[in-house]
Amino acid sequence: MELSYAKQQFEQYLNNYDRQDDKIRLKIVHTYGVAELSRRIAERMELTKEDKELAQLIGLLHDIGRFEQLKRFDSFEPGVMDHAAFGVQILFEEGMIRRFVEEDEWDGIIRTAIAKHSDFKLEGIIDERTLLHAKLIRDADKLDNCRVKITDSLETLIGASKEEVGREEISPDVFEQFLRKESILSSTRKTKMDYWLSYLAYFFDMNFSETLDIVREKRYADRIIDRIPYTNPKTAKQMEIVGEMLAEYIGKGI
């Protein structure tokens, strides 16, 4: 497993896409961010050298299907393409995985981790090592998405300014899901505030105490909440509840 070689091949793969496009650029930065966070989480968990490198490789490849989705549809919406399934298709059914890693001994772990990294719930994995890496990539992905929600353009992310988002309401069904400490079903999101709250619900689906330690150290929950001016009075009151719930949940850890 040669990570430097895999990164070189990934850079060559990116030449098929417009690096100046805001959405493509966002995903490139995100990919490298997830690979690095996979390493940090694995180090905090004191995993073996091989598992640390495997975690980084999965991080590098986890969103490879996103680039084609953006090229074809200019959208991150799950309804237009299942980017995880497409990533598995080009890597394993079309054989692109051998461009990144010559050996096939980790193929089962890589394939499953990528296939399930964006599932609503992580289910159906029996093998302990595969489950470890499936959980790890999901945590690293959500961690870097925290950075994205703080630093990147909201217009690029959800097609609205922060002021527009803060004027909207949270749909009752979406707020109830959050109160139950559940991830938000994509199909129930109707307003831009629904999308914003769904990003905060990510914290309920993190798997490792080491991940929540980073969330706490970086103050990610508070910084995401504080990015939006909630001028809608009802939304402002609900977001106070959101902040209190997350402070308690993250403070307790896993």
Short mmCIF file of C-alpha atoms in Angstrom, two decimals, residues 41-230:
data_model
loop_
_atom_site.label_atom_id
_atom_site.label_comp_id
_atom_site.label_asym_id
_atom_site.label_seq_id
_atom_site.Cartn_x
_atom_site.Cartn_y
_atom_site.Cartn_z
CA ILE A 41 -8.64 9.37 14.18
CA ALA A 42 -6.73 6.15 13.52
CA GLU A 43 -3.71 7.53 15.39
CA ARG A 44 -5.82 8.57 18.37
CA MET A 45 -7.29 5.07 18.39
CA GLU A 46 -3.75 3.64 18.27
CA LEU A 47 -4.51 1.38 15.31
CA THR A 48 -1.80 -0.64 13.55
CA LYS A 49 0.35 1.00 10.87
CA GLU A 50 -1.46 -1.00 8.19
CA ASP A 51 -4.88 0.09 9.42
CA LYS A 52 -3.76 3.72 9.60
CA GLU A 53 -2.66 3.56 5.97
CA LEU A 54 -5.77 1.67 4.93
CA ALA A 55 -7.95 4.31 6.60
CA GLN A 56 -6.17 7.04 4.63
CA LEU A 57 -6.56 5.14 1.35
CA ILE A 58 -10.28 4.71 1.95
CA GLY A 59 -10.49 8.43 2.76
CA LEU A 60 -8.77 9.26 -0.52
CA LEU A 61 -11.17 7.13 -2.56
CA HIS A 62 -14.43 7.44 -0.64
CA ASP A 63 -15.94 10.22 -2.79
CA ILE A 64 -14.45 9.31 -6.15
CA GLY A 65 -17.96 8.96 -7.55
CA ARG A 66 -18.85 12.54 -6.57
CA PHE A 67 -16.78 14.09 -9.33
CA GLU A 68 -18.76 12.40 -12.08
CA GLN A 69 -21.99 13.32 -10.31
CA LEU A 70 -20.98 16.98 -10.34
CA LYS A 71 -19.80 16.82 -13.94
CA ARG A 72 -23.09 15.31 -15.11
CA PHE A 73 -25.61 17.02 -12.83
CA ASP A 74 -23.83 19.95 -11.08
CA SER A 75 -25.51 18.81 -7.87
CA PHE A 76 -24.69 17.11 -4.56
CA GLU A 77 -28.30 15.88 -4.18
CA PRO A 78 -28.51 12.11 -3.55
CA GLY A 79 -31.52 11.83 -5.82
CA VAL A 80 -29.59 12.53 -9.01
CA MET A 81 -26.90 9.86 -8.47
CA ASP A 82 -25.81 7.42 -5.78
CA HIS A 83 -22.18 8.58 -5.67
CA ALA A 84 -21.10 5.81 -3.30
CA ALA A 85 -22.50 3.07 -5.55
CA PHE A 86 -20.96 4.73 -8.60
CA GLY A 87 -17.61 4.91 -6.84
CA VAL A 88 -17.78 1.17 -6.14
CA GLN A 89 -18.72 0.55 -9.76
CA ILE A 90 -15.76 2.36 -11.29
CA LEU A 91 -13.29 1.10 -8.71
CA PHE A 92 -14.26 -2.56 -8.51
CA GLU A 93 -16.53 -3.45 -11.42
CA GLU A 94 -14.46 -1.48 -13.93
CA GLY A 95 -11.17 -2.29 -12.18
CA MET A 96 -9.91 1.22 -11.43
CA ILE A 97 -8.89 0.20 -7.91
CA ARG A 98 -5.68 -1.34 -9.32
CA ARG A 99 -4.59 2.16 -10.36
CA PHE A 100 -4.40 3.07 -6.68
CA VAL A 101 -3.29 -0.10 -4.94
CA GLU A 102 -1.71 -3.15 -6.61
CA GLU A 103 -2.58 -5.69 -3.93
CA ASP A 104 -6.14 -7.01 -3.68
CA GLU A 105 -6.06 -8.23 -0.07
CA TRP A 106 -7.89 -5.13 1.23
CA ASP A 107 -10.47 -4.96 -1.58
CA GLY A 108 -13.35 -6.26 0.51
CA ILE A 109 -12.79 -3.71 3.27
CA ILE A 110 -12.31 -0.80 0.85
CA ARG A 111 -15.35 -1.74 -1.21
CA THR A 112 -17.69 -2.06 1.76
CA ALA A 113 -16.44 1.09 3.48
CA ILE A 114 -16.95 3.19 0.33
CA ALA A 115 -20.29 1.58 -0.50
CA LYS A 116 -21.71 2.32 2.95
CA HIS A 117 -20.02 5.60 3.83
CA SER A 118 -23.11 7.67 2.98
CA ASP A 119 -25.82 5.20 4.01
CA PHE A 120 -28.48 6.63 6.29
CA LYS A 121 -27.59 3.97 8.86
CA LEU A 122 -24.61 1.64 8.97
CA GLU A 123 -25.97 -1.89 8.92
CA GLY A 124 -25.19 -5.39 7.73
CA ILE A 125 -21.43 -5.62 8.36
CA ILE A 126 -20.34 -8.68 10.32
CA ASP A 127 -16.55 -8.65 9.92
CA GLU A 128 -15.02 -6.59 12.74
CA ARG A 129 -12.18 -5.04 10.74
CA THR A 130 -14.50 -4.08 7.90
CA LEU A 131 -16.92 -2.55 10.39
CA LEU A 132 -14.07 -0.61 12.01
CA HIS A 133 -13.11 1.00 8.70
CA ALA A 134 -16.72 1.60 7.68
CA LYS A 135 -17.26 3.49 10.94
CA LEU A 136 -13.97 5.34 10.63
CA ILE A 137 -14.63 6.71 7.14
CA ARG A 138 -18.10 7.84 8.18
CA ASP A 139 -16.63 9.71 11.15
CA ALA A 140 -13.82 11.30 9.12
CA ASP A 141 -16.30 12.30 6.40
CA LYS A 142 -18.59 14.00 8.91
CA LEU A 143 -15.66 15.70 10.63
CA ASP A 144 -14.45 17.32 7.43
CA ASN A 145 -18.01 18.26 6.56
CA CYS A 146 -17.95 20.30 9.77
CA ARG A 147 -15.07 22.31 8.33
CA VAL A 148 -16.94 22.65 5.03
CA LYS A 149 -20.04 24.03 6.76
CA ILE A 150 -17.92 26.63 8.55
CA THR A 151 -15.62 27.78 5.75
CA ASP A 152 -17.21 27.19 2.34
CA SER A 153 -19.73 29.29 0.49
CA LEU A 154 -23.32 28.57 1.50
CA GLU A 155 -24.39 29.41 -2.04
CA THR A 156 -22.19 26.55 -3.26
CA LEU A 157 -23.36 24.19 -0.53
CA ILE A 158 -27.11 24.75 -0.46
CA GLY A 159 -27.83 27.51 -2.96
CA ALA A 160 -28.70 30.29 -0.52
CA SER A 161 -27.01 33.01 1.53
CA LYS A 162 -26.77 32.72 5.31
CA GLU A 163 -29.37 35.48 5.62
CA GLU A 164 -31.81 33.56 3.41
CA VAL A 165 -31.27 30.39 5.42
CA GLY A 166 -31.85 32.17 8.75
CA ARG A 167 -35.19 33.59 7.61
CA GLU A 168 -36.65 30.13 6.98
CA GLU A 169 -38.36 27.71 9.34
CA ILE A 170 -37.50 24.15 10.30
CA SER A 171 -40.09 21.62 9.17
CA PRO A 172 -41.83 19.97 12.15
CA ASP A 173 -40.90 16.43 11.05
CA VAL A 174 -37.25 17.41 10.70
CA PHE A 175 -37.14 19.06 14.12
CA GLU A 176 -38.78 15.99 15.71
CA GLN A 177 -36.10 13.76 14.21
CA PHE A 178 -33.42 15.99 15.70
CA LEU A 179 -35.11 15.94 19.11
CA ARG A 180 -34.98 12.14 18.95
CA LYS A 181 -31.22 12.46 18.31
CA GLU A 182 -31.56 10.89 14.88
CA SER A 183 -30.02 11.60 11.51
CA ILE A 184 -32.39 13.52 9.22
CA LEU A 185 -33.96 11.62 6.34
CA SER A 186 -33.09 13.40 3.09
CA SER A 187 -36.62 12.95 1.78
CA THR A 188 -38.05 14.97 4.69
CA ARG A 189 -35.92 18.07 4.10
CA LYS A 190 -37.97 20.86 2.56
CA THR A 191 -36.45 24.18 3.65
CA LYS A 192 -32.86 25.41 3.69
CA MET A 193 -33.03 25.35 7.50
CA ASP A 194 -33.94 21.66 7.26
CA TYR A 195 -30.69 21.13 5.40
CA TRP A 196 -28.74 23.16 7.96
CA LEU A 197 -30.20 21.22 10.88
CA SER A 198 -29.45 17.93 9.13
CA TYR A 199 -25.77 18.87 9.14
CA LEU A 200 -25.90 19.34 12.90
CA ALA A 201 -27.65 15.99 13.34
CA TYR A 202 -24.46 14.38 11.98
CA PHE A 203 -23.04 14.50 15.49
CA PHE A 204 -25.55 11.90 16.67
CA ASP A 205 -24.18 9.44 14.10
CA MET A 206 -20.51 9.58 15.06
CA ASN A 207 -19.01 6.30 16.19
CA PHE A 208 -15.88 6.94 18.24
CA SER A 209 -15.09 8.97 21.32
CA GLU A 210 -11.90 10.08 19.55
CA THR A 211 -14.04 11.72 16.88
CA LEU A 212 -16.19 13.60 19.39
CA ASP A 213 -13.00 14.70 21.15
CA ILE A 214 -12.00 16.50 17.94
CA VAL A 215 -15.51 17.98 17.61
CA ARG A 216 -15.23 19.33 21.14
CA GLU A 217 -11.68 20.64 20.68
CA LYS A 218 -12.60 22.46 17.45
CA ARG A 219 -15.95 23.75 18.81
CA TYR A 220 -17.55 22.55 15.59
CA ALA A 221 -21.15 22.46 16.82
CA ASP A 222 -21.10 26.03 18.16
CA ARG A 223 -19.31 27.35 15.08
CA ILE A 224 -21.80 25.76 12.67
CA ILE A 225 -24.73 27.06 14.69
CA ASP A 226 -23.25 30.56 14.93
CA ARG A 227 -22.67 30.90 11.19
CA ILE A 228 -26.34 31.63 10.50
CA PRO A 229 -28.21 34.75 11.72
CA TYR A 230 -31.55 33.27 12.79
#
